[in-house]
CSV table of C-alpha atoms and ligand atoms in Angstrom, one decimal:
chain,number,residue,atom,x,y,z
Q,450,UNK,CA,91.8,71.5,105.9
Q,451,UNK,CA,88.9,72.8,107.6
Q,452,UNK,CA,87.1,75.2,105.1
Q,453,UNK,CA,84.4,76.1,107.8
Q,454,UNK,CA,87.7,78.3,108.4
Q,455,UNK,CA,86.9,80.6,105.6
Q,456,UNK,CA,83.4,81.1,107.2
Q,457,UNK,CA,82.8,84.7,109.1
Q,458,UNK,CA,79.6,82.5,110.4
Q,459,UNK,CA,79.3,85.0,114.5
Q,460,UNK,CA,81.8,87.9,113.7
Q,461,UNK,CA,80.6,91.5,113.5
Q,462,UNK,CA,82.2,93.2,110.9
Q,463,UNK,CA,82.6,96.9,110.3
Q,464,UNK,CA,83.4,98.6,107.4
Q,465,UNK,CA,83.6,102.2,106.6
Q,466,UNK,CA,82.5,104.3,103.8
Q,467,UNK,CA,80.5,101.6,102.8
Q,468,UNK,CA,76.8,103.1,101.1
Q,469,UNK,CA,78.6,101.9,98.1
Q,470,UNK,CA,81.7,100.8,95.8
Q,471,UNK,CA,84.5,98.4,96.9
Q,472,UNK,CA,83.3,98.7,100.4
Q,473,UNK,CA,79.3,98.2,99.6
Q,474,UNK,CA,81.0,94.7,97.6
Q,475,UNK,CA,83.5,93.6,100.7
Q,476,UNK,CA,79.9,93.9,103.3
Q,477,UNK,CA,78.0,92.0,100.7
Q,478,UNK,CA,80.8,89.3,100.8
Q,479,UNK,CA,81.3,89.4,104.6
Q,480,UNK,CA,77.5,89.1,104.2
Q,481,UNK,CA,77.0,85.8,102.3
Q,482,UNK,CA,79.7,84.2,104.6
Q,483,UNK,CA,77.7,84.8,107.7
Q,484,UNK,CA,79.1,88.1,109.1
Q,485,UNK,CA,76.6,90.6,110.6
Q,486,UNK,CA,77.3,94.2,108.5
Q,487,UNK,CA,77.7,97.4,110.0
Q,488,UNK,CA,78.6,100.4,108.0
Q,489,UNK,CA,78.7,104.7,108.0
Q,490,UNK,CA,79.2,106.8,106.0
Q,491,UNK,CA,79.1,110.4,106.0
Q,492,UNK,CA,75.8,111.8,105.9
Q,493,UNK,CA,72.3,110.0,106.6
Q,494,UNK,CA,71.6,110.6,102.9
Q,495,UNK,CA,74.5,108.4,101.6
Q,496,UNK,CA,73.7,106.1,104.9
Q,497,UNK,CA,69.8,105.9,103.7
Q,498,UNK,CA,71.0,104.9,100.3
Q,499,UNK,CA,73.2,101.6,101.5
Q,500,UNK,CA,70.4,100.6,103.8
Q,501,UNK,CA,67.9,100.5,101.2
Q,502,UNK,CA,70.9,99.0,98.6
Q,503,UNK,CA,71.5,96.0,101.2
Q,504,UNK,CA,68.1,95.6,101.5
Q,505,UNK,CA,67.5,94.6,97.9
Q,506,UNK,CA,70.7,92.0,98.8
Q,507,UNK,CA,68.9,90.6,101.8
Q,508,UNK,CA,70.9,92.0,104.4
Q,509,UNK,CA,70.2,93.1,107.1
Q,510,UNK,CA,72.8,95.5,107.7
Q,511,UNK,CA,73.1,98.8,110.3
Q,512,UNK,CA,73.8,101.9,109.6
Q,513,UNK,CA,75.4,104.8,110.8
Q,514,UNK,CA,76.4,108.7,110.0
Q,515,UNK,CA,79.9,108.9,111.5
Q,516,UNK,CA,82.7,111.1,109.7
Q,517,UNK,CA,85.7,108.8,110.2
Q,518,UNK,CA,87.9,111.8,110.8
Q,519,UNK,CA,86.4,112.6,114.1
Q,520,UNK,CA,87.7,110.6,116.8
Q,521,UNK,CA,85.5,112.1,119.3
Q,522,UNK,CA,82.2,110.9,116.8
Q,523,UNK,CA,84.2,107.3,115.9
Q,524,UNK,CA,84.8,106.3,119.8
Q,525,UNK,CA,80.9,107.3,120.4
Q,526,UNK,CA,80.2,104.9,117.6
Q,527,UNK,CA,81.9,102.5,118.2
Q,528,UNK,CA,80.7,102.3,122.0
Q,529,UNK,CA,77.2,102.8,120.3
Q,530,UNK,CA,77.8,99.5,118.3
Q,531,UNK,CA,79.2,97.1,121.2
Q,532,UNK,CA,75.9,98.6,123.3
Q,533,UNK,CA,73.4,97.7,119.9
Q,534,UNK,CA,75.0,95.2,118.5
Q,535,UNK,CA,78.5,93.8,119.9
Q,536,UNK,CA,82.1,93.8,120.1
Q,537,UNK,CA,83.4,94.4,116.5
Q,538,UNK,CA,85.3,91.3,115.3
Q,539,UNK,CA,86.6,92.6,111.5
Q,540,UNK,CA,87.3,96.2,110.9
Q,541,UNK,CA,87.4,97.3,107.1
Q,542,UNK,CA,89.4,100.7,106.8
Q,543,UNK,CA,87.6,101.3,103.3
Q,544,UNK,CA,86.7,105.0,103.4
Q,545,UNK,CA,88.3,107.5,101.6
Q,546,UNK,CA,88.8,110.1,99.3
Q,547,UNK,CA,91.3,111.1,96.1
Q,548,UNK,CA,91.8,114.9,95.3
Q,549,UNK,CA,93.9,114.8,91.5
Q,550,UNK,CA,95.4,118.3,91.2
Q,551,UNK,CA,99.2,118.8,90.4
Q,552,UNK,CA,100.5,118.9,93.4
Q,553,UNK,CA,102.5,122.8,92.8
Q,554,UNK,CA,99.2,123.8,92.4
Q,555,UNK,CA,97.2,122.0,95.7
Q,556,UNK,CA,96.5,123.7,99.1
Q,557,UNK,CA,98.1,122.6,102.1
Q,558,UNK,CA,94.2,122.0,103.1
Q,559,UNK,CA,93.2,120.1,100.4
Q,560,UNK,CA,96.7,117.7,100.8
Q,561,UNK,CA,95.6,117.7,104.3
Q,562,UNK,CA,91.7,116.6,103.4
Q,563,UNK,CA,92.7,113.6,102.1
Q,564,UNK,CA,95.6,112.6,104.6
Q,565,UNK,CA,93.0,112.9,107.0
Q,566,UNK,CA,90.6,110.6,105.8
Q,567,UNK,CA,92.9,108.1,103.8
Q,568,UNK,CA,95.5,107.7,106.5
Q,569,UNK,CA,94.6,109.5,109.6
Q,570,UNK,CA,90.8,107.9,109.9
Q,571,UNK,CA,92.2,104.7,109.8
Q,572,UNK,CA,94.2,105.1,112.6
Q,573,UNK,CA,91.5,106.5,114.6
Q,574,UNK,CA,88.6,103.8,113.8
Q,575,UNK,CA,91.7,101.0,114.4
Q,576,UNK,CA,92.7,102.3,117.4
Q,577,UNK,CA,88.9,102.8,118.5
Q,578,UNK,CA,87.8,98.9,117.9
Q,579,UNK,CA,91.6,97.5,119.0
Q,580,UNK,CA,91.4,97.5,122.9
Q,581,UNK,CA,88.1,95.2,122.9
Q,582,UNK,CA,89.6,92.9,120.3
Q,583,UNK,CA,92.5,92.9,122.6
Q,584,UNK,CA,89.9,92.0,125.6
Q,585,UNK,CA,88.2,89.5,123.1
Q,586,UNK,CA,91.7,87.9,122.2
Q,587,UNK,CA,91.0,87.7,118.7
Q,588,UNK,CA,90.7,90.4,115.9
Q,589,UNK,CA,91.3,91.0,112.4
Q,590,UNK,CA,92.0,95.0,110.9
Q,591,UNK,CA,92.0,95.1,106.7
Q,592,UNK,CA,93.2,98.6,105.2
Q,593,UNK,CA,92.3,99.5,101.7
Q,594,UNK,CA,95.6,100.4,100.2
Q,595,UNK,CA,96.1,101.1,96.6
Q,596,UNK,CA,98.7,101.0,93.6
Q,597,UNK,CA,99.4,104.1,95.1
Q,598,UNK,CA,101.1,102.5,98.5
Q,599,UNK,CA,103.5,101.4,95.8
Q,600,UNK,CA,104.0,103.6,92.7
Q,601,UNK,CA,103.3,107.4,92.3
Q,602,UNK,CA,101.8,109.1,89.1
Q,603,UNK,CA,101.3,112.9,88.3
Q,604,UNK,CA,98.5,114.8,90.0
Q,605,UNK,CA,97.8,112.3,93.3
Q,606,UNK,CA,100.7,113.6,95.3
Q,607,UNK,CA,98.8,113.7,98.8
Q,608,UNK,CA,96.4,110.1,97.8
Q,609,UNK,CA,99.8,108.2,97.3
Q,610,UNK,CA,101.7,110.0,100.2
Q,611,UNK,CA,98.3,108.4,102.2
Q,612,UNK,CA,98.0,105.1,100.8
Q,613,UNK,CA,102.2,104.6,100.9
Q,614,UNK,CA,101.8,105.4,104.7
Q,615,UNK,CA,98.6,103.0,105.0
Q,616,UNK,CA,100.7,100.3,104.2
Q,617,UNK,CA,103.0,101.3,106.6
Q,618,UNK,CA,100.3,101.8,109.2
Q,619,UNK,CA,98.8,98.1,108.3
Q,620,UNK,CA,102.6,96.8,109.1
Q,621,UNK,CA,102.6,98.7,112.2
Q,622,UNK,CA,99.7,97.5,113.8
Q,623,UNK,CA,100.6,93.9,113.0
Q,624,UNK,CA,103.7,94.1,114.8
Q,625,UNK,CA,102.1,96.2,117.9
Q,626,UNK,CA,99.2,93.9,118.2
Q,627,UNK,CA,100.3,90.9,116.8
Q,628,UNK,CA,100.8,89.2,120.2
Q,629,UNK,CA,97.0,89.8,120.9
Q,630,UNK,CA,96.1,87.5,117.9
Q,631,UNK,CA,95.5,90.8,115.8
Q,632,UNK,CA,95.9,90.3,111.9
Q,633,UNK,CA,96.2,93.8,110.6
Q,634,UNK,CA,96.4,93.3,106.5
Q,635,UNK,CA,96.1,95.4,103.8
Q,636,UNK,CA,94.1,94.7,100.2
Q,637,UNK,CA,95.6,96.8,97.2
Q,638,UNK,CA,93.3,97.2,94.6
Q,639,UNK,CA,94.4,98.0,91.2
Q,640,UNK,CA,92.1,100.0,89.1
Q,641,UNK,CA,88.5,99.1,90.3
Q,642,UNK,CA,85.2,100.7,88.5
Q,643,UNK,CA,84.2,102.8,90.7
Q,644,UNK,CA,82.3,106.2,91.3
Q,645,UNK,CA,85.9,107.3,92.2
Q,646,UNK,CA,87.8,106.3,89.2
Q,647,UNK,CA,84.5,107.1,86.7
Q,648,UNK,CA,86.3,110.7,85.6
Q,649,UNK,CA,89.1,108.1,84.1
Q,650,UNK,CA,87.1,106.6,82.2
Q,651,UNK,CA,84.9,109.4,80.6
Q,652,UNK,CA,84.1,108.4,76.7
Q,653,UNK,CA,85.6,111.0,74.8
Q,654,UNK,CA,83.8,113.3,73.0
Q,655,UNK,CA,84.4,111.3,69.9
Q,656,UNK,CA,83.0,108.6,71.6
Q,657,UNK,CA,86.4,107.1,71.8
Q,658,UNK,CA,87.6,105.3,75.2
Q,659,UNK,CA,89.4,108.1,78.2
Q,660,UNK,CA,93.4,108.0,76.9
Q,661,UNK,CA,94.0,106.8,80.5
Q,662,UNK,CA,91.6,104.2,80.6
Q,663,UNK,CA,92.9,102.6,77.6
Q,664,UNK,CA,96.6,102.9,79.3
Q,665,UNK,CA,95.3,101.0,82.2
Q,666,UNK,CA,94.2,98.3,80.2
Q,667,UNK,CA,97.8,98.2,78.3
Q,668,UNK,CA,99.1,98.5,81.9
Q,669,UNK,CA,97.1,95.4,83.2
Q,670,UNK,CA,97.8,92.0,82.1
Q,671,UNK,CA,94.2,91.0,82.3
Q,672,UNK,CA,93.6,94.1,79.9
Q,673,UNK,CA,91.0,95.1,82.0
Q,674,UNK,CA,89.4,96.9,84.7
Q,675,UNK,CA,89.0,95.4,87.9
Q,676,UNK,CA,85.2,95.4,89.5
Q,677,UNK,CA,84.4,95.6,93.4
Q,678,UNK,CA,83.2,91.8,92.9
Q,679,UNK,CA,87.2,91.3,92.0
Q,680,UNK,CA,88.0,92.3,95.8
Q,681,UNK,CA,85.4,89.8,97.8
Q,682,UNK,CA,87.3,86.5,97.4
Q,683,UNK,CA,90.7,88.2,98.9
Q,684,UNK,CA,88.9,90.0,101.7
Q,685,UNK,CA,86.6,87.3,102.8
Q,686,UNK,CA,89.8,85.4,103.1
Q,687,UNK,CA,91.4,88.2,105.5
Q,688,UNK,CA,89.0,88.7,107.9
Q,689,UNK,CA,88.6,84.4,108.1
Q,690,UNK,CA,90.5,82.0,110.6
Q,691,UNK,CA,92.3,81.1,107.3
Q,692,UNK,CA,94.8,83.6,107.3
Q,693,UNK,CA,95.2,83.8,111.2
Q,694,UNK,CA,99.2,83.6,110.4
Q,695,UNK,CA,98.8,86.1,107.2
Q,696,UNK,CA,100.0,89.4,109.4
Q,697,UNK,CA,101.5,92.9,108.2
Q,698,UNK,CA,101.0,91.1,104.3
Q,699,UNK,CA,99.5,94.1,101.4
Q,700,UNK,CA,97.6,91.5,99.3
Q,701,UNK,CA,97.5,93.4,95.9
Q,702,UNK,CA,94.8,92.5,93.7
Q,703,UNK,CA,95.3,94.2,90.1
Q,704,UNK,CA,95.3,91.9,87.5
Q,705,UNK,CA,99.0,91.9,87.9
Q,706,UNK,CA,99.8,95.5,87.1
Q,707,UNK,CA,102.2,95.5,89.7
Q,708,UNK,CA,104.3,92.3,87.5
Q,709,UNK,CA,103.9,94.1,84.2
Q,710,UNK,CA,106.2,96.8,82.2
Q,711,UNK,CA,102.9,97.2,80.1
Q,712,UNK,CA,102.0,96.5,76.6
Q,713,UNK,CA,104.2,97.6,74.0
Q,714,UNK,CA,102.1,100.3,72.1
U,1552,NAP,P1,84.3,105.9,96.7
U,1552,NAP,O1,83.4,105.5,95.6
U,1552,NAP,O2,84.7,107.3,96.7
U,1552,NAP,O3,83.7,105.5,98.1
U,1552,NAP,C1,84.3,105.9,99.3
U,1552,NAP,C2,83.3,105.9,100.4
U,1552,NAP,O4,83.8,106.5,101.5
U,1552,NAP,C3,82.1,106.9,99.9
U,1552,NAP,O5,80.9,106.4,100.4
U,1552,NAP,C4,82.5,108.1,100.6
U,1552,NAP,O6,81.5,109.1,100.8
U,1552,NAP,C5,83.0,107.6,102.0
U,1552,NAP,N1,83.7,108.6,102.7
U,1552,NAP,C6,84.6,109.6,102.3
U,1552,NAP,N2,85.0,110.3,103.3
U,1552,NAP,C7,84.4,109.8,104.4
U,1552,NAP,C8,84.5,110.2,105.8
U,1552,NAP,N3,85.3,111.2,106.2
U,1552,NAP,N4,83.8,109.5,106.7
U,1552,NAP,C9,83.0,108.5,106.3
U,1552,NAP,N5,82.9,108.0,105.0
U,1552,NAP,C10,83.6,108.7,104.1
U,1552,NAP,O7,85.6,105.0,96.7
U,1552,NAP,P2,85.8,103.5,96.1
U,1552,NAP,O8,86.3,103.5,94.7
U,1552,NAP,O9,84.7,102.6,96.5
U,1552,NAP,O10,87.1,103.2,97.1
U,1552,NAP,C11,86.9,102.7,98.4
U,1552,NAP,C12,88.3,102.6,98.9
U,1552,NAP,O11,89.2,101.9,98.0
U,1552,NAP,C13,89.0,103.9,99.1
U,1552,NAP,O12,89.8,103.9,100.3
U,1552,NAP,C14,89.9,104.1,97.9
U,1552,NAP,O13,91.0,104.9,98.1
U,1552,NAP,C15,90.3,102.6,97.7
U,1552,NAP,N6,90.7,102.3,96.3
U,1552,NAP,C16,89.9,102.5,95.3
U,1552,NAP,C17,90.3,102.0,94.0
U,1552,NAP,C18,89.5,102.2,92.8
U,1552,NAP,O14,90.0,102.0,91.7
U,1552,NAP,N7,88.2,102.6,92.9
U,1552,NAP,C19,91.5,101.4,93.9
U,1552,NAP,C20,92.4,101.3,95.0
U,1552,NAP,C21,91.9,101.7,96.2
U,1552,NAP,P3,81.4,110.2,99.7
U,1552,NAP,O15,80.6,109.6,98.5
U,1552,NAP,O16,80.7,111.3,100.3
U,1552,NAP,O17,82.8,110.6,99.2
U,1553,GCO,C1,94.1,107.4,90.1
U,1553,GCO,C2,93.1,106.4,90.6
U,1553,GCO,C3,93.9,105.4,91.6
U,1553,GCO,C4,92.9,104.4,92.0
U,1553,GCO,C5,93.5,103.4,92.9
U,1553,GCO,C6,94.6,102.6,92.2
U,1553,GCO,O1,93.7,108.6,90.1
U,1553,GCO,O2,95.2,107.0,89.8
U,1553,GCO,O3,92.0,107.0,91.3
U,1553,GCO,O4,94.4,106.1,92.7
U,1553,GCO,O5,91.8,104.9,92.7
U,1553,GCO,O6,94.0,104.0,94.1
U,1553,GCO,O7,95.0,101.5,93.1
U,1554,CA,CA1,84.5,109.5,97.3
């Protein structure tokens, strides 16, 4: 066993929605295995923000403003990279958004918001960066699913409805691409800390923990919450010649929520 094959030592790697969060912690592994970063986000503010954050790391990463909904703006940036930099090697679909409103009382807009950026933006920066992995013969596509490509809860009707298709997307481009030495995967967090999940776990007034926050923890064998750090191990792997079979494959990692009926209360 070669373990120079979990190195990203050469590859470009591109991942989304990445100032910050889970997709700030995937760069900062892809880093520190060798990959060169390149991330958006969506405004130079937020972009600004994860240069000067990857600065502090050491890494020299590039940074763009490109709204991943805009196919028009993603093939320019994309072109722009392989002129700057070169053909992407890894693509990270991390960015996206969650909207929790019961879903009687949501817009057609607002369920259409996030469909557009949690499933339809990964379709358009895949198929943007596919045809030169194609040319390349060698490529490697990792979606940022959820436990919501798997399980449904009150009030994130259109996130799950995303996130269930995502999967489905991830499986899709596996067996479409598949031939061209493509691995399109998927990583499933559980619940991650996060800016995004911070409103779950809000002290109470009483300065007791959220109610949901402590029924993730009875929901999780680990009886905790995951961090970004949690994700870098499982993602380094997937964009690494070590998983060059590992195709169409959701890799969940939630402390086991998925295994567990949850703790008896
Ligand atoms: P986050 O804190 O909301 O970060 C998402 C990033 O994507 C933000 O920088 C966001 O910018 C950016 N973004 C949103 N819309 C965009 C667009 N149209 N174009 C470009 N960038 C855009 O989320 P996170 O918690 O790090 O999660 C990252 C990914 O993991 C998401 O796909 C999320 O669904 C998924 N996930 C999260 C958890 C969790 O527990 N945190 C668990 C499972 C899956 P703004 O700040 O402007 O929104
Ligand atoms: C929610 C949370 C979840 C997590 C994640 C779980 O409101 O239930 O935001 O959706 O973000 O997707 O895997
Ligand atoms: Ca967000």
């Amino acid at each position: 066993m070669d373990m120079n094959s979990f190195s990203l030592k050469g590859k470009i790697a591109w991942i989304t929605g990445a100032s910050y969060g889970i997709g700030f912690a995937i760069a900062e592994a892809y880093a520190a295995a060798g990959a060169s970063i390149v991330f958006n986000d969506i405004s130079q503010e937020l972009v600004d923000r994860g240069l000067k954050a990857y600065a502090e790391k050491g890494i020299d990463a590039k940074g763009y403003v490109c709204d991943v909904t805009c196919e028009e703006a993603v093939q320019a940036l994309v072109k722009q990279i392989e002129a700057e930099i070169g053909v992407i090697d890894i693509l990270v679909n991390n960015a996206g958004i969650i909207r929790r409103i019961p879903m009687i009382e949501m817009s057609a807009e607002e369920f259409r918001k996030v469909v557009d950026v949690d499933l339809n933006a990964p379709f358009i920066c895949a198929k943007a960066v596919i045809p030169s992995m194609i040319r390349k013969g060698h490529g490697k596509i990792i979606n940022i699913c959820s436990m919501m490509s798997e399980l449904g809860r009150e009030t994130v009707s259109a996130y799950a409805a995303a996130k269930g298709g995502l999967k489905m997307l991830t499986r899709n481009i596996c067996s479409e691409y598949g031939e061209h030495n493509i691995q399109c995967n998927g990583i499933g967090p559980g619940y991650i800390a996060t800016p995004q999940t911070a409103p779950l776990r809000e002290k109470q007034p009483d300065g007791s923990r959220h109610p949901f926050d402590q029924f993730i923890i009875a929901k999780t064998p680990a009886a905790r919450w995951g961090t970004p750090e949690d994700l870098q191990g499982p993602a380094v792997f997937l964009a690494s010649d070590a998983s060059n079979f590992v195709n169409g494959h959701i890799l969940y990692v939630d402390g086991g929520i998925l295994a567990y009926i949850g703790k008896q209360p």
